[in-house]
Structure formats: structure tokens, C-alpha cells
Coordinates of N, CA and C in Angstrom, one line a residue:
Chain O
G198 N 6.0 -14.5 -15.2 CA 5.0 -14.7 -14.2 C 4.6 -13.4 -13.5
N199 N 3.7 -13.5 -12.6 CA 3.2 -12.4 -11.9 C 4.1 -12.0 -10.7
S200 N 4.2 -10.7 -10.5 CA 5.1 -10.2 -9.4 C 4.6 -8.9 -8.9
V201 N 4.9 -8.6 -7.6 CA 4.6 -7.3 -7.0 C 5.8 -6.8 -6.3
T202 N 6.1 -5.5 -6.6 CA 7.2 -4.8 -6.0 C 6.8 -3.6 -5.2
Q203 N 7.1 -3.6 -4.0 CA 6.7 -2.5 -3.1 C 7.9 -1.9 -2.4
M204 N 7.8 -0.6 -2.1 CA 9.0 0.1 -1.5 C 9.4 -0.6 -0.2
E205 N 10.7 -0.7 0.0 CA 11.2 -1.3 1.2 C 11.1 -0.4 2.3
G206 N 10.9 -1.0 3.5 CA 10.9 -0.1 4.7 C 12.2 -0.3 5.5
P207 N 12.1 -0.1 6.8 CA 10.9 0.5 7.4 C 10.7 2.0 7.1
V208 N 9.5 2.4 7.2 CA 9.1 3.8 7.0 C 8.7 4.3 8.4
T209 N 9.3 5.4 8.8 CA 9.0 6.1 10.1 C 8.5 7.5 9.8
L210 N 7.3 7.8 10.3 CA 6.7 9.1 10.1 C 6.2 9.6 11.5
S211 N 6.1 10.9 11.5 CA 5.5 11.6 12.6 C 3.9 11.6 12.5
E212 N 3.2 11.6 13.6 CA 1.8 11.6 13.5 C 1.3 12.8 12.7
E213 N 0.3 12.6 11.9 CA -0.3 13.6 11.0 C 0.5 13.8 9.7
A214 N 1.6 13.1 9.5 CA 2.3 13.2 8.2 C 1.6 12.5 7.1
F215 N 2.0 12.9 5.9 CA 1.4 12.2 4.7 C 2.1 10.9 4.4
L216 N 1.4 9.9 4.0 CA 2.0 8.6 3.8 C 1.8 8.2 2.3
T217 N 2.9 7.7 1.7 CA 2.8 7.1 0.4 C 3.7 5.8 0.5
I218 N 3.1 4.7 0.1 CA 3.8 3.4 0.0 C 3.6 3.0 -1.5
N219 N 4.7 3.0 -2.2 CA 4.7 2.6 -3.6 C 4.5 1.1 -3.9
C220 N 3.7 0.8 -4.9 CA 3.5 -0.6 -5.3 C 3.4 -0.6 -6.8
T221 N 4.2 -1.4 -7.5 CA 4.1 -1.7 -8.9 C 4.0 -3.2 -9.1
Y222 N 3.4 -3.5 -10.2 CA 3.1 -5.0 -10.5 C 3.5 -5.4 -11.9
T223 N 3.6 -6.6 -12.1 CA 3.8 -7.3 -13.4 C 2.8 -8.4 -13.5
A224 N 1.9 -8.3 -14.5 CA 0.9 -9.3 -14.7 C 0.3 -9.1 -16.1
T225 N -0.2 -10.1 -16.7 CA -0.9 -10.0 -17.9 C -2.4 -9.6 -17.7
G226 N -3.0 -8.9 -18.6 CA -4.4 -8.6 -18.5 C -4.7 -7.6 -17.4
Y227 N -5.8 -7.8 -16.8 CA -6.3 -6.9 -15.8 C -6.4 -7.6 -14.4
P228 N -5.4 -7.6 -13.7 CA -5.5 -8.3 -12.4 C -6.3 -7.5 -11.4
S229 N -6.8 -8.1 -10.3 CA -7.3 -7.3 -9.2 C -6.2 -7.0 -8.3
L230 N -6.3 -5.8 -7.6 CA -5.2 -5.3 -6.8 C -5.7 -5.1 -5.4
F231 N -4.8 -5.4 -4.4 CA -5.2 -5.3 -3.0 C -4.1 -4.7 -2.2
W232 N -4.5 -4.1 -1.1 CA -3.6 -3.7 0.0 C -4.2 -4.4 1.3
Y233 N -3.2 -5.2 1.9 CA -3.5 -5.8 3.2 C -2.7 -5.2 4.2
V234 N -3.2 -5.2 5.5 CA -2.5 -4.6 6.6 C -2.3 -5.7 7.7
Q235 N -1.2 -5.7 8.3 CA -0.9 -6.7 9.4 C -0.5 -5.9 10.6
Y236 N -1.4 -5.8 11.6 CA -1.0 -5.2 12.9 C -0.2 -6.2 13.7
P237 N 0.6 -5.6 14.6 CA 1.5 -6.5 15.4 C 0.7 -7.7 16.1
G238 N 1.3 -8.9 15.9 CA 0.7 -10.1 16.5 C -0.6 -10.6 15.9
E239 N -1.0 -10.0 14.7 CA -2.2 -10.4 14.1 C -2.0 -10.9 12.7
G240 N -3.1 -11.5 12.1 CA -3.0 -11.9 10.7 C -3.3 -10.8 9.8
L241 N -3.3 -11.0 8.5 CA -3.5 -10.0 7.6 C -5.0 -9.6 7.5
Q242 N -5.3 -8.3 7.2 CA -6.6 -7.9 7.0 C -6.7 -7.1 5.7
L243 N -7.7 -7.3 4.9 CA -7.9 -6.6 3.7 C -8.1 -5.1 4.1
L244 N -7.3 -4.2 3.5 CA -7.5 -2.8 3.7 C -8.3 -2.1 2.6
L245 N -8.0 -2.4 1.4 CA -8.8 -1.9 0.3 C -8.4 -2.7 -1.0
K246 N -9.2 -2.5 -2.0 CA -9.0 -3.3 -3.2 C -9.5 -2.5 -4.4
A247 N -9.1 -2.9 -5.6 CA -9.6 -2.3 -6.9 C -9.5 -3.4 -7.9
T248 N -10.6 -3.5 -8.7 CA -10.7 -4.6 -9.7 C -10.5 -4.2 -11.1
K249 N -10.5 -2.9 -11.5 CA -10.3 -2.5 -12.8 C -9.6 -1.2 -12.9
A250 N -9.0 -0.9 -14.1 CA -8.2 0.3 -14.3 C -9.0 1.6 -13.9
D251 N -8.3 2.5 -13.2 CA -8.8 3.8 -12.7 C -9.8 3.7 -11.5
D252 N -10.0 2.5 -11.1 CA -10.8 2.3 -9.8 C -9.9 2.9 -8.7
K253 N -10.6 3.5 -7.7 CA -10.0 3.9 -6.5 C -10.5 3.1 -5.3
G254 N -9.7 2.4 -4.6 CA -10.1 1.7 -3.4 C -9.8 2.7 -2.2
S255 N -10.7 2.6 -1.2 CA -10.5 3.5 0.0 C -11.1 2.8 1.2
N256 N -10.5 3.1 2.3 CA -10.9 2.6 3.6 C -10.1 3.2 4.7
K257 N -10.7 3.6 5.8 CA -10.1 4.1 7.0 C -9.1 5.3 6.7
G258 N -9.4 6.1 5.6 CA -8.6 7.2 5.3 C -7.5 6.9 4.3
F259 N -7.3 5.6 4.0 CA -6.3 5.2 3.0 C -7.0 5.1 1.6
E260 N -6.2 5.4 0.6 CA -6.6 5.3 -0.8 C -5.6 4.8 -1.6
A261 N -6.0 4.1 -2.7 CA -5.1 3.7 -3.8 C -5.8 3.6 -5.1
T262 N -5.2 4.1 -6.1 CA -5.8 4.1 -7.5 C -5.1 3.1 -8.4
Y263 N -5.9 2.3 -9.1 CA -5.4 1.3 -10.0 C -5.0 2.0 -11.3
R264 N -3.7 2.1 -11.5 CA -3.1 2.8 -12.7 C -2.6 1.8 -13.7
K265 N -3.3 1.5 -14.7 CA -2.9 0.5 -15.7 C -1.7 1.0 -16.5
E266 N -1.7 2.3 -16.8 CA -0.6 2.8 -17.7 C 0.8 2.7 -17.0
T267 N 0.8 2.8 -15.7 CA 2.0 2.8 -14.9 C 2.2 1.5 -14.1
T268 N 1.2 0.6 -14.3 CA 1.1 -0.7 -13.5 C 1.4 -0.4 -12.1
S269 N 0.7 0.5 -11.5 CA 0.9 0.9 -10.1 C -0.3 0.9 -9.3
F270 N -0.2 0.8 -8.0 CA -1.3 0.8 -7.0 C -0.8 1.4 -5.7
H271 N -0.4 2.6 -5.7 CA 0.3 3.2 -4.6 C -0.7 3.5 -3.4
L272 N -0.3 3.3 -2.2 CA -1.2 3.5 -1.0 C -0.8 4.9 -0.5
E273 N -1.9 5.6 -0.2 CA -1.7 7.0 0.4 C -2.7 7.2 1.5
K274 N -2.2 8.1 2.5 CA -3.1 8.5 3.5 C -2.6 9.9 3.9
G275 N -3.6 10.8 4.0 CA -3.2 12.2 4.2 C -2.7 12.6 5.6
S276 N -3.1 11.8 6.6 CA -2.7 12.2 8.0 C -2.6 10.9 8.8
V277 N -1.4 10.4 9.0 CA -1.3 9.1 9.7 C -1.4 9.2 11.2
Q278 N -1.8 8.2 11.8 CA -2.0 8.1 13.3 C -1.1 7.0 13.8
V279 N -0.8 7.1 15.1 CA 0.0 6.1 15.8 C -0.6 4.7 15.5
S280 N -1.9 4.6 15.5 CA -2.6 3.3 15.4 C -2.4 2.7 14.0
D281 N -1.9 3.5 13.0 CA -1.6 3.0 11.7 C -0.3 2.2 11.6
S282 N 0.4 2.2 12.6 CA 1.7 1.4 12.7 C 1.4 0.0 12.4
A283 N 2.0 -0.6 11.4 CA 1.7 -1.9 10.9 C 2.6 -2.3 9.7
V284 N 2.4 -3.5 9.2 CA 3.1 -3.9 8.0 C 2.0 -3.9 6.9
Y285 N 2.3 -3.3 5.8 CA 1.4 -3.2 4.7 C 1.9 -4.0 3.5
F286 N 1.0 -4.8 2.9 CA 1.3 -5.7 1.8 C 0.5 -5.3 0.6
C287 N 1.1 -5.1 -0.5 CA 0.4 -5.0 -1.8 C 0.3 -6.4 -2.4
A288 N -0.8 -6.7 -3.1 CA -1.0 -8.0 -3.6 C -1.8 -7.9 -4.9
L289 N -1.7 -9.0 -5.8 CA -2.5 -9.0 -7.0 C -3.1 -10.4 -7.1
S290 N -4.2 -10.4 -7.8 CA -4.8 -11.7 -8.2 C -5.1 -11.6 -9.7
P291 N -4.6 -12.6 -10.5 CA -4.8 -12.6 -12.0 C -6.3 -12.5 -12.3
Y292 N -6.6 -12.0 -13.5 CA -8.0 -11.9 -13.9 C -8.5 -13.3 -14.3
S293 N -7.7 -14.1 -14.9 CA -8.3 -15.4 -15.4 C -7.2 -16.4 -15.4
G294 N -7.5 -17.6 -15.8 CA -6.5 -18.7 -15.9 C -6.4 -19.5 -14.6
A295 N -5.5 -20.4 -14.7 CA -5.4 -21.4 -13.6 C -5.1 -20.7 -12.2
G296 N -4.4 -19.6 -12.3 CA -4.0 -19.0 -11.0 C -4.9 -17.8 -10.6
S297 N -6.1 -17.7 -11.2 CA -6.9 -16.5 -11.0 C -7.4 -16.4 -9.6
Y298 N -7.4 -17.4 -8.8 CA -7.8 -17.2 -7.4 C -6.7 -17.3 -6.4
Q299 N -5.5 -17.1 -6.9 CA -4.3 -17.0 -6.0 C -3.9 -15.5 -5.8
L300 N -3.3 -15.3 -4.7 CA -2.7 -13.9 -4.4 C -1.2 -14.0 -4.5
T301 N -0.6 -13.0 -5.2 CA 0.8 -12.8 -5.2 C 1.1 -11.6 -4.4
F302 N 1.9 -11.7 -3.3 CA 2.2 -10.6 -2.4 C 3.5 -9.9 -2.7
G303 N 3.6 -8.6 -2.4 CA 4.8 -8.0 -2.2 C 5.5 -8.4 -0.9
K304 N 6.7 -7.9 -0.7 CA 7.4 -8.3 0.5 C 7.0 -7.6 1.8
G305 N 6.2 -6.6 1.7 CA 5.7 -5.9 2.8 C 6.5 -4.6 3.2
T306 N 5.8 -3.6 3.7 CA 6.5 -2.4 4.1 C 6.0 -2.1 5.6
K307 N 7.0 -2.0 6.5 CA 6.7 -1.7 7.9 C 6.6 -0.2 8.1
L308 N 5.5 0.2 8.6 CA 5.3 1.6 8.9 C 5.3 1.8 10.4
S309 N 6.0 2.7 10.9 CA 6.0 3.1 12.3 C 5.6 4.6 12.4
V310 N 4.6 4.9 13.2 CA 4.2 6.3 13.3 C 4.5 6.7 14.8
I311 N 5.2 7.8 14.9 CA 5.6 8.2 16.2 C 4.8 9.5 16.6
P312 N 4.5 9.6 17.9 CA 3.7 10.7 18.3 C 4.5 12.1 18.2
Chain J
D211 N -16.4 -13.8 18.0 CA -15.6 -15.1 17.8 C -14.9 -14.9 16.4
A212 N -13.6 -15.4 16.4 CA -12.8 -15.3 15.2 C -13.4 -16.2 14.1
D213 N -13.4 -15.8 12.9 CA -13.9 -16.5 11.7 C -12.9 -17.6 11.3
V214 N -11.6 -17.3 11.4 CA -10.6 -18.2 11.0 C -9.7 -18.4 12.2
T215 N -9.6 -19.6 12.7 CA -8.8 -19.9 13.8 C -7.6 -20.9 13.5
Q216 N -6.5 -20.7 14.2 CA -5.4 -21.6 14.0 C -4.9 -22.1 15.3
T217 N -4.5 -23.3 15.3 CA -3.9 -23.9 16.5 C -2.7 -24.8 16.1
P218 N -1.7 -24.7 16.9 CA -1.4 -23.8 18.0 C -1.0 -22.4 17.6
R219 N -1.0 -21.5 18.5 CA -0.5 -20.1 18.1 C 1.0 -20.1 18.1
N220 N 1.6 -20.8 18.9 CA 3.1 -20.9 19.0 C 3.5 -22.3 19.2
R221 N 4.6 -22.7 18.6 CA 5.1 -24.1 18.8 C 6.6 -24.1 18.6
I222 N 7.3 -24.7 19.5 CA 8.7 -24.9 19.4 C 8.9 -26.4 19.3
T223 N 9.7 -26.9 18.3 CA 9.9 -28.3 18.1 C 11.4 -28.5 17.7
K224 N 11.7 -29.8 17.6 CA 13.1 -30.2 17.3 C 13.2 -30.7 15.8
T225 N 14.3 -30.6 15.3 CA 14.6 -31.2 13.9 C 14.2 -32.6 13.9
G226 N 13.4 -33.0 12.8 CA 13.0 -34.4 12.6 C 11.7 -34.7 13.2
K227 N 11.1 -33.9 14.0 CA 9.8 -34.1 14.5 C 8.7 -33.9 13.5
R228 N 7.6 -34.6 13.7 CA 6.4 -34.4 12.8 C 5.5 -33.3 13.5
I229 N 5.1 -32.4 12.8 CA 4.2 -31.3 13.3 C 3.0 -31.1 12.5
M230 N 1.9 -30.9 13.1 CA 0.6 -30.6 12.4 C 0.1 -29.2 12.9
L231 N -0.2 -28.4 12.0 CA -0.9 -27.1 12.2 C -2.3 -27.2 11.7
E232 N -3.2 -26.7 12.5 CA -4.6 -26.8 12.2 C -5.3 -25.5 11.9
C233 N -6.2 -25.5 11.0 CA -7.0 -24.3 10.7 C -8.5 -24.7 10.6
S234 N -9.3 -23.8 11.2 CA -10.7 -24.0 11.1 C -11.4 -22.7 10.8
Q235 N -12.5 -22.8 10.1 CA -13.2 -21.5 9.7 C -14.7 -21.7 9.8
T236 N -15.3 -20.6 10.2 CA -16.8 -20.6 10.3 C -17.4 -19.7 9.3
K237 N -16.6 -19.3 8.2 CA -17.1 -18.4 7.2 C -17.9 -19.1 6.1
G238 N -17.9 -20.4 6.1 CA -18.6 -21.1 5.1 C -17.9 -21.0 3.7
H239 N -16.7 -20.7 3.7 CA -15.9 -20.6 2.4 C -15.5 -21.9 1.9
D240 N -15.5 -22.0 0.6 CA -15.0 -23.3 0.0 C -13.5 -23.4 -0.1
R241 N -12.9 -22.2 -0.3 CA -11.4 -22.2 -0.6 C -10.6 -21.9 0.6
M242 N -9.5 -22.7 0.8 CA -8.6 -22.5 1.9 C -7.2 -22.5 1.4
Y243 N -6.3 -21.8 2.2 CA -4.9 -21.6 1.7 C -4.0 -21.7 3.0
W244 N -2.8 -22.2 2.7 CA -1.7 -22.1 3.7 C -0.5 -21.3 3.1
Y245 N -0.1 -20.3 3.9 CA 1.0 -19.5 3.5 C 2.1 -19.5 4.6
R246 N 3.3 -19.3 4.3 CA 4.3 -19.0 5.3 C 4.9 -17.6 5.1
Q247 N 5.2 -16.9 6.2 CA 5.7 -15.6 6.1 C 7.1 -15.6 6.7
D248 N 8.1 -15.1 6.0 CA 9.5 -14.9 6.4 C 9.8 -13.5 6.3
P249 N 10.6 -13.0 7.3 CA 11.0 -11.5 7.2 C 11.6 -11.2 5.9
G250 N 11.2 -10.1 5.3 CA 11.7 -9.6 4.1 C 11.3 -10.4 2.8
L251 N 10.5 -11.4 3.0 CA 10.1 -12.2 1.8 C 8.6 -12.2 1.6
G252 N 7.8 -11.5 2.4 CA 6.4 -11.5 2.3 C 5.8 -12.8 2.5
L253 N 4.6 -13.1 1.9 CA 3.9 -14.4 2.1 C 4.1 -15.2 0.9
R254 N 4.3 -16.5 1.1 CA 4.4 -17.4 0.0 C 3.5 -18.6 0.2
L255 N 2.8 -18.9 -0.9 CA 1.8 -19.9 -0.9 C 2.4 -21.3 -0.8
I256 N 1.9 -22.1 0.2 CA 2.4 -23.5 0.3 C 1.4 -24.5 -0.4
Y257 N 0.2 -24.5 0.0 CA -0.9 -25.3 -0.6 C -2.2 -24.5 -0.6
Y258 N -3.1 -24.9 -1.5 CA -4.4 -24.4 -1.5 C -5.4 -25.5 -1.9
S259 N -6.6 -25.3 -1.4 CA -7.7 -26.2 -1.6 C -9.0 -25.5 -2.0
F260 N -9.5 -25.9 -3.2 CA -10.8 -25.3 -3.6 C -12.0 -26.0 -3.1
D261 N -11.9 -27.2 -2.8 CA -12.9 -27.9 -2.0 C -12.3 -29.2 -1.4
V262 N -13.1 -30.0 -0.7 CA -12.5 -31.1 0.0 C -11.7 -32.1 -0.9
K263 N -12.1 -32.2 -2.1 CA -11.4 -33.1 -3.0 C -10.5 -32.5 -4.0
D264 N -10.2 -31.2 -3.8 CA -9.4 -30.5 -4.7 C -8.3 -29.8 -4.0
I265 N -7.1 -30.4 -4.0 CA -5.9 -29.8 -3.3 C -4.8 -29.6 -4.2
N266 N -4.1 -28.5 -4.1 CA -3.1 -28.1 -5.1 C -1.8 -27.6 -4.4
K267 N -0.7 -27.9 -5.1 CA 0.6 -27.3 -4.5 C 0.7 -25.9 -4.9
G268 N 1.3 -25.1 -4.0 CA 1.6 -23.8 -4.2 C 3.1 -23.6 -4.6
E269 N 3.6 -22.4 -4.3 CA 4.9 -22.0 -4.7 C 6.0 -22.8 -4.0
I270 N 5.8 -23.2 -2.7 CA 6.8 -23.8 -1.9 C 6.3 -25.0 -1.1
S271 N 5.8 -26.0 -1.8 CA 5.2 -27.2 -1.2 C 6.2 -28.2 -0.7
D272 N 7.4 -28.2 -1.1 CA 8.3 -29.3 -0.7 C 8.5 -29.3 0.8
G273 N 8.4 -30.5 1.4 CA 8.6 -30.6 2.8 C 7.3 -30.4 3.6
Y274 N 6.2 -30.2 2.9 CA 4.9 -30.0 3.6 C 3.9 -30.9 2.9
S275 N 2.8 -31.2 3.7 CA 1.7 -31.9 3.2 C 0.4 -31.3 3.8
V276 N -0.7 -31.5 3.2 CA -2.0 -31.0 3.8 C -3.1 -32.0 3.8
S277 N -4.1 -31.7 4.5 CA -5.3 -32.6 4.6 C -6.5 -31.7 4.7
R278 N -7.5 -31.9 3.9 CA -8.7 -31.1 4.0 C -9.8 -32.1 4.6
Q279 N -9.9 -32.0 5.8 CA -10.8 -33.0 6.5 C -12.3 -32.7 6.3
A280 N -12.6 -31.5 6.1 CA -14.0 -31.1 5.9 C -13.9 -29.7 5.3
Q281 N -15.1 -29.2 4.9 CA -15.1 -27.9 4.3 C -14.4 -26.8 5.2
A282 N -14.6 -27.0 6.5 CA -14.2 -26.0 7.5 C -12.8 -26.2 8.0
K283 N -12.1 -27.3 7.7 CA -10.9 -27.7 8.3 C -9.8 -28.0 7.3
F284 N -8.6 -27.4 7.5 CA -7.5 -27.6 6.6 C -6.2 -27.6 7.4
S285 N -5.5 -28.8 7.4 CA -4.4 -28.9 8.2 C -3.1 -29.0 7.4
L286 N -2.1 -28.4 8.0 CA -0.7 -28.4 7.3 C 0.2 -29.3 8.2
S287 N 0.9 -30.2 7.5 CA 1.9 -31.1 8.3 C 3.3 -30.9 7.8
L288 N 4.2 -30.9 8.7 CA 5.6 -31.0 8.4 C 6.0 -32.4 8.8
E289 N 6.3 -33.3 7.9 CA 6.6 -34.7 8.2 C 7.9 -34.8 9.0
S290 N 8.9 -34.1 8.7 CA 10.1 -34.1 9.4 C 10.7 -32.7 9.4
A291 N 10.4 -32.0 10.5 CA 10.7 -30.5 10.5 C 12.2 -30.3 10.4
I292 N 12.5 -29.2 9.8 CA 13.9 -28.7 9.7 C 14.0 -27.3 10.1
P293 N 15.2 -26.8 10.5 CA 15.3 -25.4 11.0 C 14.8 -24.3 10.0
N294 N 15.0 -24.6 8.7 CA 14.6 -23.5 7.7 C 13.1 -23.5 7.5
Q295 N 12.4 -24.3 8.2 CA 10.9 -24.2 8.2 C 10.4 -23.3 9.4
T296 N 11.3 -22.8 10.1 CA 11.0 -21.8 11.1 C 10.4 -20.6 10.5
A297 N 9.2 -20.2 10.8 CA 8.5 -19.1 10.1 C 7.1 -18.9 10.8
L298 N 6.4 -17.9 10.3 CA 5.0 -17.6 10.7 C 4.1 -18.2 9.7
Y299 N 3.2 -19.0 10.1 CA 2.3 -19.7 9.1 C 0.9 -19.2 9.2
F300 N 0.3 -18.9 8.1 CA -1.0 -18.3 8.0 C -1.9 -19.2 7.2
C301 N -3.1 -19.4 7.7 CA -4.2 -20.0 7.0 C -5.1 -18.9 6.5
A302 N -5.7 -19.1 5.3 CA -6.7 -18.1 4.8 C -7.8 -18.8 4.1
T303 N -8.9 -18.1 3.9 CA -10.1 -18.6 3.2 C -10.6 -17.6 2.2
S304 N -11.3 -18.1 1.2 CA -12.0 -17.2 0.3 C -13.2 -17.8 -0.2
E305 N -14.2 -17.0 -0.7 CA -15.4 -17.5 -1.3 C -15.1 -18.1 -2.7
K306 N -16.0 -18.9 -3.1 CA -16.0 -19.4 -4.5 C -16.9 -18.5 -5.3
S307 N -16.2 -17.4 -5.8 CA -17.0 -16.3 -6.4 C -16.3 -15.7 -7.6
S308 N -17.0 -15.3 -8.6 CA -16.4 -14.6 -9.7 C -16.7 -13.1 -9.7
G309 N -17.4 -12.7 -8.6 CA -17.8 -11.3 -8.6 C -16.7 -10.3 -8.0
I310 N -17.1 -9.2 -7.5 CA -16.1 -8.2 -7.1 C -15.4 -8.7 -5.8
T311 N -15.9 -9.7 -5.2 CA -15.2 -10.2 -4.0 C -14.2 -11.3 -4.4
R312 N -14.0 -11.4 -5.7 CA -13.0 -12.4 -6.2 C -11.7 -12.4 -5.5
N313 N -11.4 -13.4 -4.9 CA -10.2 -13.7 -4.2 C -9.9 -12.8 -3.1
E314 N -10.9 -12.2 -2.4 CA -10.6 -11.5 -1.2 C -10.4 -12.6 -0.1
Q315 N -9.3 -12.6 0.4 CA -8.9 -13.7 1.4 C -9.0 -13.2 2.8
F316 N -9.4 -14.1 3.7 CA -9.5 -13.8 5.1 C -8.5 -14.6 5.9
F317 N -7.7 -14.0 6.7 CA -6.6 -14.7 7.3 C -6.8 -15.0 8.8
G318 N -6.3 -16.1 9.2 CA -6.2 -16.4 10.6 C -5.1 -15.6 11.3
P319 N -5.0 -15.8 12.6 CA -4.0 -15.0 13.4 C -2.6 -15.5 13.2
G320 N -2.4 -16.7 12.7 CA -1.0 -17.2 12.5 C -0.5 -18.1 13.5
T321 N 0.4 -19.0 13.1 CA 1.1 -19.9 14.0 C 2.6 -19.6 13.9
R322 N 3.2 -19.3 15.0 CA 4.7 -19.1 15.0 C 5.4 -20.4 15.3
L323 N 6.1 -20.9 14.3 CA 6.7 -22.2 14.5 C 8.3 -22.0 14.5
T324 N 8.9 -22.6 15.5 CA 10.3 -22.6 15.6 C 10.8 -24.0 15.6
V325 N 11.8 -24.3 14.7 CA 12.4 -25.6 14.7 C 13.8 -25.5 15.1
L326 N 14.1 -26.2 16.1 CA 15.5 -26.1 16.7 C 16.4 -27.1 16.1

């Protein structure tokens, strides 16, 4: 079946540090890949997405590149801010088949950024 | 105004009680979903609905039921609540589309349910 594995947290960084949150996946074919963010007390929001190999999703200074050869979609940001403190979820949606409109989530990585 | 709303936002109940969580959306999306979130487990799909007459079980449907009253409303019920159903519950919606927005889901703010 489909699965998503992301690095366990919590991750604590100082402001302006470089962020990487690793995400790897298992799926057949070419799934779509997503990063969602959950700020304290809120629901999940889509942060960025990529739908085919070598695509780079980007938003709010965050980037992730769809790497088919390593089945990875690592999230990066060059300089984090306190306001980036949140839980980050990697997710996939299969390309086709009965489950093609469902999302499979990783367990989430909590990021805390300290001033 | 929020596009996806959930009521109540918080609920404490006792074992054996019937509970209904409600979700409404103004996005005009056909597809709606119910998830539960547990610490360290991420989100798991309970039920999903592709339209009013199309309702499907997700990964963890046991102990839950749903009702799609209209395109904009999707309710989750716990017929007889038990403590291990204590969790954060999210409703989500998505378009019926095969384009690049495929399965981009939009989430409500969540309902925190505690079963004593």
C-alpha cells in the first residue's frame, strides 16, 4: 500500500537557521506530493505541492522537489522565522485507481523556532 | 468568513453517549472527508463522500457513521462513544477535478473531542 515516512520531531531551530524536514514515500506510479502545515489551534493548510517528477513546489520561502529516483520530497527553507513554528505533514495522493483522490499522511514533524 | 466550518470546536462527553460532529462548507466542493488526528499518528481517514449519494469507508471507520445531508454538509456520528475515540477531528473538502488541483484538500479548524 501507499505510505509516507517523515523525520520525527520535535525539531528546534534558532531564527534564521536552515530547515530540512525529510519525507520519503512508497507508492506505485507517479503520485502527487504535498506538504501541509498546521499552526497551533488551527486546521491543516496546503503549503506546497508537486504533481510530477522533478517538479519543485514553493511557497512562503519553503521549497520541496519531487525526486522520483529517491522517492523523496524533502521540505527546505533557507531562513526560518518564529512564525514558522508549526507541525508539518508530508502527504501523497495516488495517480490513479480507486484511491486516487485520497491523501495518505506522514505522522507530522513539529517545528519550534526560537528567537 | 471561513470556507470550512466545524461545530462544536470542543466537546467533552461520557462513555456510551451519542455524539454528532458537523461540518459545513461554502467552497462548492463535491468531495468531503472526515479525519482524526492522534499525537504521533498523523491524520487517518474515517469516511469520505464524493457526492450526496456516494459515501465510502476510510481506514478507520469502525465505531463511526456519517451522513451527507447536502452538498455542503457532512456529519460524523459516534453512536456510543468510547475513551479511545478521544482525538482531534478534521473535516476537509476537495474539488471534483483531474487537473493540477487534484486532491488539494481544504481543512476545517477541527473539533477536539474528549470521551471520559
